[in-house]
CSV table of C-alpha atoms in Angstrom, one decimal:
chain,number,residue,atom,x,y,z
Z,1,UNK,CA,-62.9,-6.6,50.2
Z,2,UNK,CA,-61.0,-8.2,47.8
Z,3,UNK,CA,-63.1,-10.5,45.4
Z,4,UNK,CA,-61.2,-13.3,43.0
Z,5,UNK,CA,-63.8,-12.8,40.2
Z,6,UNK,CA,-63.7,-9.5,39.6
Z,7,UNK,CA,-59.7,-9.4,39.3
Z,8,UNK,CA,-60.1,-12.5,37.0
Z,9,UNK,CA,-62.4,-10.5,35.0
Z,10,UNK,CA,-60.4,-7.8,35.1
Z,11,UNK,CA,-57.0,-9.9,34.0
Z,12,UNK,CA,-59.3,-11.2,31.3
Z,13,UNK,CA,-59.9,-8.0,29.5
Z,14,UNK,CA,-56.5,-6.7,30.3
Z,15,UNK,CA,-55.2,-9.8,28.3
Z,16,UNK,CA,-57.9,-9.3,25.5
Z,17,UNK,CA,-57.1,-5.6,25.6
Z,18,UNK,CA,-52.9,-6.4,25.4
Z,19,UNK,CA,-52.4,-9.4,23.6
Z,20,UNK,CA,-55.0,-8.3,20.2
Z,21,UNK,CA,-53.6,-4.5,20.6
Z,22,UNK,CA,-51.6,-3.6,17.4
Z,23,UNK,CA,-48.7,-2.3,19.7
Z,24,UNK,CA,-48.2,-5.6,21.3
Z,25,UNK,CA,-48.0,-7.3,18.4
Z,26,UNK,CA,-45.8,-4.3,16.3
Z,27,UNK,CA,-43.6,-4.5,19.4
Z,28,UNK,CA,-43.4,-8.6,19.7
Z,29,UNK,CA,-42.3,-8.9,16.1
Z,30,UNK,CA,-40.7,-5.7,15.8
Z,31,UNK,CA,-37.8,-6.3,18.6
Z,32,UNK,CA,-36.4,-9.2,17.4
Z,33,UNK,CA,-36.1,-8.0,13.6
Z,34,UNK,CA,-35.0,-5.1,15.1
Z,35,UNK,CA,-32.0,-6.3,16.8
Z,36,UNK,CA,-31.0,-8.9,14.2
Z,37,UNK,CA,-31.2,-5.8,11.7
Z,38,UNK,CA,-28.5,-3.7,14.5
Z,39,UNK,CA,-26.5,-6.7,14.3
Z,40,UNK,CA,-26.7,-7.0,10.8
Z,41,UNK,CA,-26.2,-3.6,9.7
Z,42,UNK,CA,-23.2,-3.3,12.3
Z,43,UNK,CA,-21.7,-6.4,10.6
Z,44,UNK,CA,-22.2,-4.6,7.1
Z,45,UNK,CA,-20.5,-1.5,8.1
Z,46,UNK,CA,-17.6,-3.9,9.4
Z,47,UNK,CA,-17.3,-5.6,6.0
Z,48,UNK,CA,-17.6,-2.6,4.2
Z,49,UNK,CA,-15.3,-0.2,6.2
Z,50,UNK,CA,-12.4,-0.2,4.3
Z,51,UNK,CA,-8.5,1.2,5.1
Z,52,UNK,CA,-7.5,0.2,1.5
Z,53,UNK,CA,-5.1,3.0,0.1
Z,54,UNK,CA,-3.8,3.5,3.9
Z,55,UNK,CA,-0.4,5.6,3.9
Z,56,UNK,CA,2.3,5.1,6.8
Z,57,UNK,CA,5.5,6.6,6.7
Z,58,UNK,CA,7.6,4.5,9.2
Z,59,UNK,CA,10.5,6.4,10.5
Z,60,UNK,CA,13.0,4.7,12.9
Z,61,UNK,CA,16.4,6.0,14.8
Z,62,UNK,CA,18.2,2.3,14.5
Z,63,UNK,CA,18.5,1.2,10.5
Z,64,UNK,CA,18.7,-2.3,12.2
Z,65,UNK,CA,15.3,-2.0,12.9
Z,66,UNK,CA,14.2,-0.4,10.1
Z,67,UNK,CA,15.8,-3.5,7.9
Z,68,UNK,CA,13.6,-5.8,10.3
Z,69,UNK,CA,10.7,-4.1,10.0
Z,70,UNK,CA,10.8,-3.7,6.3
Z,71,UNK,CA,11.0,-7.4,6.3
Z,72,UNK,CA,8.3,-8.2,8.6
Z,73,UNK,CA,5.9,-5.8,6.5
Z,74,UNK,CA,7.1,-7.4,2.9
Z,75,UNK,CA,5.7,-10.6,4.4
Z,76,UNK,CA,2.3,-9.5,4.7
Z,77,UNK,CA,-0.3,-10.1,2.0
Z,78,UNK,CA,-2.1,-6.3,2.6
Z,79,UNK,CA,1.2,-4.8,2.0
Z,80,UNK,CA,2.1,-7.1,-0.6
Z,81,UNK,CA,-1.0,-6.1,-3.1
Z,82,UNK,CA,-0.5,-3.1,-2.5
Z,83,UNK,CA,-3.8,-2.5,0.2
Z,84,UNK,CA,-1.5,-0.7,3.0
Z,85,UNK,CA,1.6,1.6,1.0
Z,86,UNK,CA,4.2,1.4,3.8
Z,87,UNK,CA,8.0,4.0,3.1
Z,88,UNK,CA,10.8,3.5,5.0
Z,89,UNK,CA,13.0,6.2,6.3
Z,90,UNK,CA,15.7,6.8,9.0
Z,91,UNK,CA,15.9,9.5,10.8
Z,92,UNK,CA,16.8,10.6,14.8
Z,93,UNK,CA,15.2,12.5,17.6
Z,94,UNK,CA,16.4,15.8,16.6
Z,95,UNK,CA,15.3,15.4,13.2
Z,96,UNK,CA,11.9,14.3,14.0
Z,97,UNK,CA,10.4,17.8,14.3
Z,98,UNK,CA,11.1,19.7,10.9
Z,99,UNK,CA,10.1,15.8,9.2
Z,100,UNK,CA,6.4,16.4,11.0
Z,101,UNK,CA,6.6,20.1,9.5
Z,102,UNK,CA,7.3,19.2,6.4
Z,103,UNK,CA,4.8,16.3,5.9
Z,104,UNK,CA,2.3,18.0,8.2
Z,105,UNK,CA,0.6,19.7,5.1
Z,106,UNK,CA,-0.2,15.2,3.5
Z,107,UNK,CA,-1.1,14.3,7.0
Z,108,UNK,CA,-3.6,17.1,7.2
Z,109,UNK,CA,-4.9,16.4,3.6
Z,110,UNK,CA,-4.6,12.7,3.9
Z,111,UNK,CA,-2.5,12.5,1.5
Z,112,UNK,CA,-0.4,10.9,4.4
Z,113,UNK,CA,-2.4,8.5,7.2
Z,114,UNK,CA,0.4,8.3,10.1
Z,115,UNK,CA,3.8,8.4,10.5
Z,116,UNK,CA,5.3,6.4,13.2
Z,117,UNK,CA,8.6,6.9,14.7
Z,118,UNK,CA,10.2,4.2,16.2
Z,119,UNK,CA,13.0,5.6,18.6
Z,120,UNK,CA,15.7,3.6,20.2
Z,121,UNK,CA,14.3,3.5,23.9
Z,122,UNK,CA,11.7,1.4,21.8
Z,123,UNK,CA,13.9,-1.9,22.1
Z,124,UNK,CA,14.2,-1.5,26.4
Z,125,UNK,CA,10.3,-0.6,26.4
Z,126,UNK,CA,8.4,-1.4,23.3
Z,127,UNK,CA,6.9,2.4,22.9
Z,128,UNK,CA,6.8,4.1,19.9
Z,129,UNK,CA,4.8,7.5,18.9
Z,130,UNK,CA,1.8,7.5,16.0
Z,131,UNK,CA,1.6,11.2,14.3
Z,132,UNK,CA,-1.6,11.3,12.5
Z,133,UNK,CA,-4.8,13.9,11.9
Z,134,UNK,CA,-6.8,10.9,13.2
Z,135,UNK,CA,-4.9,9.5,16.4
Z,136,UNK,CA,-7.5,7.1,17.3
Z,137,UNK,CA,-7.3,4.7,14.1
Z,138,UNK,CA,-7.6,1.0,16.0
Z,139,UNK,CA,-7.9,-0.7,12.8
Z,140,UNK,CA,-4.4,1.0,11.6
Z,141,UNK,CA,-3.2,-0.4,15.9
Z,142,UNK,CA,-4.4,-3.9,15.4
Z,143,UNK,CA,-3.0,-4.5,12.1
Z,144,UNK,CA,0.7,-3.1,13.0
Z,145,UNK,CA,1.0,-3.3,16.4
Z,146,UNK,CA,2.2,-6.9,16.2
Z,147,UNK,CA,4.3,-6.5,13.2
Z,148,UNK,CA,6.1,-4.2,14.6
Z,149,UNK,CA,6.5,-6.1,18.0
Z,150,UNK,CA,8.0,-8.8,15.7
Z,151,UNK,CA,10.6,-6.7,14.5
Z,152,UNK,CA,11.6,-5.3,18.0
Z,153,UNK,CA,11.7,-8.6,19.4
Z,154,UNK,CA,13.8,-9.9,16.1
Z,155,UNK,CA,16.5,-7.4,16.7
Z,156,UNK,CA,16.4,-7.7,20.0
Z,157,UNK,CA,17.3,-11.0,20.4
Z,158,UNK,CA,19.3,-10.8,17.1
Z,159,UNK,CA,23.2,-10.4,18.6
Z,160,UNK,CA,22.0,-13.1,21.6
Z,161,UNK,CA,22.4,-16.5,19.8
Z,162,UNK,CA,18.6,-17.9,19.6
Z,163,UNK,CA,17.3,-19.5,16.6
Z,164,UNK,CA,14.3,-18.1,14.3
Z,165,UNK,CA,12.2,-20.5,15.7
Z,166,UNK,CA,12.8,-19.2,19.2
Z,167,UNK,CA,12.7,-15.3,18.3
Z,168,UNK,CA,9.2,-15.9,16.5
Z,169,UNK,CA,8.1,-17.6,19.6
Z,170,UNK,CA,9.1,-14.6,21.9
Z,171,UNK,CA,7.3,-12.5,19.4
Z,172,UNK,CA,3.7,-14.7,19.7
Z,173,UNK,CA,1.2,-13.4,21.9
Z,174,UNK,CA,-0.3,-15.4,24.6
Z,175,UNK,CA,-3.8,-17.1,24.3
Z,176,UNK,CA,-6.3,-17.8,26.5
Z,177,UNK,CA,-8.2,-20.7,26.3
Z,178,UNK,CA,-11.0,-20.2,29.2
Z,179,UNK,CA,-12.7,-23.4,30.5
Z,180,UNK,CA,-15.7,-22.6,33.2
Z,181,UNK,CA,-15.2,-25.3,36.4
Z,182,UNK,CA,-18.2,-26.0,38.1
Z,183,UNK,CA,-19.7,-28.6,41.2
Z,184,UNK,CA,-21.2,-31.2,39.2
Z,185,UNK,CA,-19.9,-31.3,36.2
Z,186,UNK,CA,-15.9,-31.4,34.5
Z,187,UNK,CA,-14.4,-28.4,33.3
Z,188,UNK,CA,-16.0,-27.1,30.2
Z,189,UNK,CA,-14.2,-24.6,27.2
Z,190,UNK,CA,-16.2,-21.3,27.4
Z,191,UNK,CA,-17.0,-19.1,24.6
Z,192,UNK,CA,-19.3,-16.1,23.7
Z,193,UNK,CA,-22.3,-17.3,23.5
Z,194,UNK,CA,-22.8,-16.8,27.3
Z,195,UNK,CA,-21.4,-13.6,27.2
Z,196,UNK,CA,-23.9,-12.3,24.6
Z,197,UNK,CA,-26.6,-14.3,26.2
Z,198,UNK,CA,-25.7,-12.3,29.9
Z,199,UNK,CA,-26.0,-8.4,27.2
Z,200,UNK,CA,-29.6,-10.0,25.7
Z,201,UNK,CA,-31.0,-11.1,28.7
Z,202,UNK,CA,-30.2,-7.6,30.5
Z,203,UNK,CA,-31.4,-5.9,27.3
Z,204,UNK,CA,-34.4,-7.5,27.6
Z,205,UNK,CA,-35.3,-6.9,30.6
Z,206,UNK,CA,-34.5,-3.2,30.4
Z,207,UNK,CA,-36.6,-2.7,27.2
Z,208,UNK,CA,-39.7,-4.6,28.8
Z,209,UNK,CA,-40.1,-3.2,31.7
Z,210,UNK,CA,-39.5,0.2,30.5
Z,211,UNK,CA,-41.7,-0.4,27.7
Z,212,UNK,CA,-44.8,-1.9,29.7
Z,213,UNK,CA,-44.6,0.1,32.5
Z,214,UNK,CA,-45.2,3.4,30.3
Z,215,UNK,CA,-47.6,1.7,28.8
Z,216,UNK,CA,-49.3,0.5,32.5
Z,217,UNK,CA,-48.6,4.2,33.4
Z,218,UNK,CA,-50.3,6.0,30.5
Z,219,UNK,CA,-53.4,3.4,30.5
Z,220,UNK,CA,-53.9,4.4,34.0
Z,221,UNK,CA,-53.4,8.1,33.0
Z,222,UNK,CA,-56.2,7.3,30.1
Z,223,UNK,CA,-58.8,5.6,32.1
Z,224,UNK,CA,-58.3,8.3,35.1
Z,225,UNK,CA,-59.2,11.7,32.4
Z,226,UNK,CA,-61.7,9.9,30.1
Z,227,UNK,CA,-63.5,9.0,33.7
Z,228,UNK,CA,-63.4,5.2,32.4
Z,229,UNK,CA,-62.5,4.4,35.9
Z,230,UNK,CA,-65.3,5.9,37.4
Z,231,UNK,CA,-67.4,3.2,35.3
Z,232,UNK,CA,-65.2,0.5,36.4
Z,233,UNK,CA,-65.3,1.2,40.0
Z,234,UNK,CA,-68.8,1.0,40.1
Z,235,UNK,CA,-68.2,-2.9,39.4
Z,236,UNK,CA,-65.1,-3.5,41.2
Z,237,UNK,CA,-63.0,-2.0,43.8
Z,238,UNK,CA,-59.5,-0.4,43.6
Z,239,UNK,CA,-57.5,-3.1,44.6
Z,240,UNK,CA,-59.0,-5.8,42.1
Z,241,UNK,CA,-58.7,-3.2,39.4
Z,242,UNK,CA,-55.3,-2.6,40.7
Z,243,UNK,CA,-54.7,-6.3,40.8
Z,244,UNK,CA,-56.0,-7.5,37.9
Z,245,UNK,CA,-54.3,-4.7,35.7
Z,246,UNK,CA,-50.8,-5.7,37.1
Z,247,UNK,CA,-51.8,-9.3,36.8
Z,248,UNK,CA,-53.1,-9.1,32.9
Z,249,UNK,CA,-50.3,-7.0,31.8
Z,250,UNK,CA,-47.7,-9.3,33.6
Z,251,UNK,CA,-48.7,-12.4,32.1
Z,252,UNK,CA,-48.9,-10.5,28.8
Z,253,UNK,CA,-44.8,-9.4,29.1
Z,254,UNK,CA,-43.9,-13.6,30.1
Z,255,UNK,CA,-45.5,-14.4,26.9
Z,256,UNK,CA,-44.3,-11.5,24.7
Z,257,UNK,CA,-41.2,-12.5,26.9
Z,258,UNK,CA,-41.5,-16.2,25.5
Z,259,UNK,CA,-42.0,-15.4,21.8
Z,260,UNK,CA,-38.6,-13.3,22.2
Z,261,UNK,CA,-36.8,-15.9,24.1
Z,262,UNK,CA,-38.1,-18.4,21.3
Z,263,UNK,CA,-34.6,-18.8,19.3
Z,264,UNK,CA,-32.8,-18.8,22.4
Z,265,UNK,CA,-35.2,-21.8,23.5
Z,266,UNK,CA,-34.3,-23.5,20.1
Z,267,UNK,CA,-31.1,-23.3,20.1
Z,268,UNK,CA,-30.1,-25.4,23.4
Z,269,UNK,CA,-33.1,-27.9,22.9
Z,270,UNK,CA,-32.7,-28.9,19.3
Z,271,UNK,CA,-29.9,-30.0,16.7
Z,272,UNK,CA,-31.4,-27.8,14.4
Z,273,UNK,CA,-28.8,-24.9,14.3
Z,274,UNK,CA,-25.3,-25.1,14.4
Z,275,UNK,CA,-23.2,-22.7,16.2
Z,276,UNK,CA,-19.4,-21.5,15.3
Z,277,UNK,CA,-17.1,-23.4,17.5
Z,278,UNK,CA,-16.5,-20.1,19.7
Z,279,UNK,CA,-19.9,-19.5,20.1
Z,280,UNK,CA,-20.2,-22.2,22.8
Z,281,UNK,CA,-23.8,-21.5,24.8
Z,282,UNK,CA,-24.0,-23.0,28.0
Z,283,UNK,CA,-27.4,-22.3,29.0
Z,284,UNK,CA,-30.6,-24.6,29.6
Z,285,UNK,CA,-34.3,-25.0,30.4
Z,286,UNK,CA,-33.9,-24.6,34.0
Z,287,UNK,CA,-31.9,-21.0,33.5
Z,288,UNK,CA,-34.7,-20.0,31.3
Z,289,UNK,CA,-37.2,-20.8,33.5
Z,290,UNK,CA,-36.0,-18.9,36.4
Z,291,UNK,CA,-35.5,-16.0,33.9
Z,292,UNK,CA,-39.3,-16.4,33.4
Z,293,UNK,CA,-40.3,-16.6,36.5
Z,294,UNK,CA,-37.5,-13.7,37.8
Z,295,UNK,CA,-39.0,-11.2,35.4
Z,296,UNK,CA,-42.8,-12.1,36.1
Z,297,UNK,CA,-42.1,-10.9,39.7
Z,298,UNK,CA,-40.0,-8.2,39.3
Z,299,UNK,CA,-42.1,-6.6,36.1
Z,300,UNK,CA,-45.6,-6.8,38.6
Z,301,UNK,CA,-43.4,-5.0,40.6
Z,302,UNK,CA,-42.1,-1.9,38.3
Z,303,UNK,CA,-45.6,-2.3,37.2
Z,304,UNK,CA,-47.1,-1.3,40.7
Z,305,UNK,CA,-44.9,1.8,40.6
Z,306,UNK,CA,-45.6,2.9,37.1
Z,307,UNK,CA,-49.6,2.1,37.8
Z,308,UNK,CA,-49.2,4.3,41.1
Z,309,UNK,CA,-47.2,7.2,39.1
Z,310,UNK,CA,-50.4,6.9,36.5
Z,311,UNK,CA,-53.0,7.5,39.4
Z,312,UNK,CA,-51.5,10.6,40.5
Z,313,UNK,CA,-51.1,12.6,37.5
Z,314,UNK,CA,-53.8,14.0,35.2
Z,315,UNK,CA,-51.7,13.9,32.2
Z,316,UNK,CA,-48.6,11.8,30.3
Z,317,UNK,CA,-46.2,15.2,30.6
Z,318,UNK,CA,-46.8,15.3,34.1
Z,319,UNK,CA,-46.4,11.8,34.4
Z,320,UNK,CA,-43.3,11.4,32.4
Z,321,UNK,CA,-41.7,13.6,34.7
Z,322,UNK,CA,-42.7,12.2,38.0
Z,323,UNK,CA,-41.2,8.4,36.6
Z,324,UNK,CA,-37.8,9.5,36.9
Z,325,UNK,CA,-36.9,7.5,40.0
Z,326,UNK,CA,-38.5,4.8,38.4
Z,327,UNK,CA,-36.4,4.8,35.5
Z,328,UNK,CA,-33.6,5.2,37.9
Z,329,UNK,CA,-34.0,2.0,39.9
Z,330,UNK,CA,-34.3,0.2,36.0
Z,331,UNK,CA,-31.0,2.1,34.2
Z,332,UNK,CA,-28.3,1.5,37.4
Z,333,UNK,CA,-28.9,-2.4,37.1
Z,334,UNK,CA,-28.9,-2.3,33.6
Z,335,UNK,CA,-25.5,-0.6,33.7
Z,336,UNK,CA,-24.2,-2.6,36.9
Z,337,UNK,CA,-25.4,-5.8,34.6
Z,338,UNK,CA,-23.6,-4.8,31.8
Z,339,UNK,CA,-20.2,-4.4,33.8
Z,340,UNK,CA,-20.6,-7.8,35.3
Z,341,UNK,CA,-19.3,-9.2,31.6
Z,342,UNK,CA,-15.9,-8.1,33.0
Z,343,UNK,CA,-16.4,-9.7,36.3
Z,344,UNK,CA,-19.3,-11.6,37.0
Z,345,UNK,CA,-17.9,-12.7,40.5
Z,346,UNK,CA,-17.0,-9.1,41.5
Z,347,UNK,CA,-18.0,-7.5,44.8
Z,348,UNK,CA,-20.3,-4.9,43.1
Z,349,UNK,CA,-22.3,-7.7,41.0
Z,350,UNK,CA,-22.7,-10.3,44.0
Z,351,UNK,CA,-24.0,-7.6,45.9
Z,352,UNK,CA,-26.3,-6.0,43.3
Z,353,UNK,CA,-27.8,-9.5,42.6
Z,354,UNK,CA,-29.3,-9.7,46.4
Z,355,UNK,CA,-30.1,-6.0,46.0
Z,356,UNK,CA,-34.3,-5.6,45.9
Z,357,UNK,CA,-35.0,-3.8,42.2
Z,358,UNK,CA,-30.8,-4.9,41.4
Z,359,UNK,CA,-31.7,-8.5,41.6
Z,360,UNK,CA,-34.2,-8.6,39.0
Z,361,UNK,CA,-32.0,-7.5,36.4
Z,362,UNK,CA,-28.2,-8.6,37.5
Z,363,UNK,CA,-29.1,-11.7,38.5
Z,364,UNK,CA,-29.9,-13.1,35.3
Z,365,UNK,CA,-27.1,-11.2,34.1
Z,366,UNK,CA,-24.6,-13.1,36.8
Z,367,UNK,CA,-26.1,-16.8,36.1
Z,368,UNK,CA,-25.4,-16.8,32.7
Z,369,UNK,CA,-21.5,-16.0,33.1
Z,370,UNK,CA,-20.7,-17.7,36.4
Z,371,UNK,CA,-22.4,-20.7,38.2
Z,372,UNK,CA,-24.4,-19.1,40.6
Z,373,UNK,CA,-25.4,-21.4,43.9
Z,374,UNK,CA,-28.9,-22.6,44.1
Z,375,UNK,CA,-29.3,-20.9,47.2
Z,376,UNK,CA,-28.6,-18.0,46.1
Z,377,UNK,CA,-30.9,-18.1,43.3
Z,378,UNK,CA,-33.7,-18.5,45.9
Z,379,UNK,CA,-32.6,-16.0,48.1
Z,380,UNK,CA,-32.9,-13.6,45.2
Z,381,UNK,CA,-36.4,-14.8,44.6
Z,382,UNK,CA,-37.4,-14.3,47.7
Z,383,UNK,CA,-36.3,-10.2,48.1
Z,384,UNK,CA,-38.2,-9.9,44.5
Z,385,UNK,CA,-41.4,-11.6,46.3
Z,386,UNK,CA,-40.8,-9.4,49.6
Z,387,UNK,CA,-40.1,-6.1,47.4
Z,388,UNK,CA,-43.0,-6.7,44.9
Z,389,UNK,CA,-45.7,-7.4,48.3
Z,390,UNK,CA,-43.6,-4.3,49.7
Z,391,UNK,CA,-44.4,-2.1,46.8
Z,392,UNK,CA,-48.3,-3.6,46.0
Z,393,UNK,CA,-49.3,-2.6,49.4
Z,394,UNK,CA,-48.0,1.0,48.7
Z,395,UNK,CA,-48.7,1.1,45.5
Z,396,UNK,CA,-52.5,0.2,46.4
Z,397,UNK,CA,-52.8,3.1,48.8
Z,398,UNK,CA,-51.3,5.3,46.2
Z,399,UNK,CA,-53.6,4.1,43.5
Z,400,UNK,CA,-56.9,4.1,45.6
Z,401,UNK,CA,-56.9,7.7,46.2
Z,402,UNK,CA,-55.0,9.0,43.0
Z,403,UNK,CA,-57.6,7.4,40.8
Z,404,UNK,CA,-60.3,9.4,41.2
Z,405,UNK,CA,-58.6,12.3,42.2
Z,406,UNK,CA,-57.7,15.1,39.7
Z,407,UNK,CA,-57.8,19.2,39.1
Z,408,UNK,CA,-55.0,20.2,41.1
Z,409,UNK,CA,-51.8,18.4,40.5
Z,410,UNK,CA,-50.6,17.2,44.1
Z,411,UNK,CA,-46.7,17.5,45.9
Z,412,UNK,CA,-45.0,14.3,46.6
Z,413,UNK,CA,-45.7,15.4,50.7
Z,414,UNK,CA,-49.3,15.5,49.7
Z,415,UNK,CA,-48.7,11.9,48.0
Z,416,UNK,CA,-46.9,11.0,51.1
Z,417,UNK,CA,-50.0,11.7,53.3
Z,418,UNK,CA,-52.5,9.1,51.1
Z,419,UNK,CA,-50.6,6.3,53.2
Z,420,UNK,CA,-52.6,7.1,56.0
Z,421,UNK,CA,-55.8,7.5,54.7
Z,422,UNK,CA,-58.4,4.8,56.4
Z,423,UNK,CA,-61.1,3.4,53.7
């Protein structure tokens, strides 16, 4: 018989047990600083990479082109100081090999960085060839790829009659300007700050429940082998222990959950911070809300499985290795989430969002870079209520005989034969 007191009791010291615990508190302070210090370190590296002292050799077939790329690469300020030493040299197809021979020996010492060749097909298809020890330099692409599409396009159009003006113009990449239409409201520009809010709020998500449910998991483990739960038993039964432990350490993720989501909360309720003009966040209360309230019900229910995977094994290694398909049905949303920055609206992510175990994680992912219809947003409420009361019910027959069971560590068909136990 289920009794409302004990279960309170039991949430009670779960919280007492969670919220005062030193890893709680470690792990609540220690995320946040954590991924500032990622971002800031990454940003450090990015400042302090350098390609000063960078060496090209650019060799073309056409001197026409080699005159207008000289002239485009004079212009720039990196070439200019002397950060990038660019030579120039003219030279055909058939002369191309023994030149990589004999400057094979600087490229492999880096004496030499690259040596592009520039042949004549490059002015009917805009392809040229990069010859370097490291092939895969991007910062070496971005910073010549469009000076020397400048100078293509300059000699081009050069015998056709157009104006500077014009031949720049052809040369100019195009920009997108992205504006985000929605039902009741006009068109709005779109920035970044959506798309990194769509990678934290699936990054979250993966880390907590991963991170509470091996902690659900190995207190069950604990309490099982130190015969704790003999003691408690004798107070309350299974199912309010089961309860109340989901319960406590539930509430205890929403407001480890909340402390995280704190800056976030800040920054689209208060003037306080000012964002870069890119940044752009589109996001309010009501999102974060249903973020809330999404994750409560889907960590109760990763937290049934992990408390059921506890109450079978005797030990963490044994443990650890029966959570695989846990950890299986939390790593393929994370991944589909993080895919759904390319297309939020594709078939794979509409699906995945409706998906029971999916939703909880793409969801949140989707809403943030597409306006999602309310409906829709209930419905996947609604399979995270059904699949959590779908996995409590099993979970509770699992846990009611694993818990006091141990010695002889029992197969899956074994497992599969406590459904039908009567008590």
């Amino acid at each position: 018989m289920f009794s409302l007191d004990k279960t309170l009791t039991v949430i009670k010291r779960e919280l007492r047990d969670k919220l005062l615990s030193k890893s709680f508190v470690i792990m609540t302070l220690l995320l946040p600083i954590f991924m500032f210090g990622i971002l800031g370190f990454q940003t450090f590296l990015l400042t302090q990479e350098s390609d000063e002292g960078t060496t090209i050799e650019l060799v073309s077939e056409s001197d026409l082109v080699l005159n207008n790329i000289q002239k485009v690469f004079q212009e720039r300020t990196f070439i200019q100081n002397g950060y990038y030493k660019v030579s120039y040299s003219q030279k055909d197809r058939d002369q191309l090999q023994s030149f990589l021979e004999e400057r094979r020996s600087d490229l492999l010492k880096d004496k030499l960085t690259a040596i592009i060749f520039i042949p004549h097909t490059a002015l009917n298809n805009k392809d040229v060839e990069y010859y370097s020890k490291n092939p895969n330099n991007r910062t070496v692409f971005d910073k010549l790829r469009d000076m020397i599409n400048n100078a293509l396009v300059e000699t081009y159009f050069e015998d056709k009659n157009f104006s500077q003006e014009e031949i720049q113009f052809a040369g100019m990449r195009v920009g997108f300007n992205t504006f985000r239409v929605s039902a009741d409201k006009d068109a709005e520009e779109e920035g970044v700050g959506n798309l990194i809010a769509s990678f934290l709020f699936t990054f979250l998500l993966y880390f907590s429940l991963i991170f509470l449910g091996t902690m659900m998991m190995r207190a069950v483990v604990e309490e099982k082998t130190s015969k704790i739960v003999e003691v408690l038993l004798s107070s309350c039964s299974s199912k309010d222990l089961m309860t109340g432990k989901i319960l406590g350490t539930g509430i205890t993720g929403v407001i480890q959950m909340f402390i995280w989501l704190l800056p976030v909360i800040m920054l689209i309720t208060t003037s306080v911070f000012t964002l870069p003009a890119d940044f752009n966040l589109k996001l309010d209360m009501g999102m974060i809300f249903y973020f809330l309230i999404n994750y409560f019900i889907g960590l109760m229910t990763f937290l049934g499985l992990f408390a059921s995977v506890g109450a079978i094994f005797d030990n963490d290694q044994d443990a650890q290795s029966g959570i695989w398909p846990i950890m299986m049905l939390i790593m393929i949303p994370f991944f589909i989430a993080i895919t759904s920055q390319n297309n939020p609206d594709s078939a794979l992510i509409k699906i995945s969002s409706f998906v029971p175990f999916s939703s909880i994680i793409v969801m949140p992912a989707r809403m943030t870079l597409v306006e999602v219809p309310l409906w829709q947003l209930f419905a996947a409420i609604v399979i995270n209520i059904a699949t959590f009361f779908g996995i409590f019910m099993l979970a509770g027959k699992i846990y009611r005989v694993g818990i006091l069971r141990t010695g002889k560590k029992p197969s899956w068909a074994e497992v599969v034969k406590w459904f039908k136990y009567q008590y």
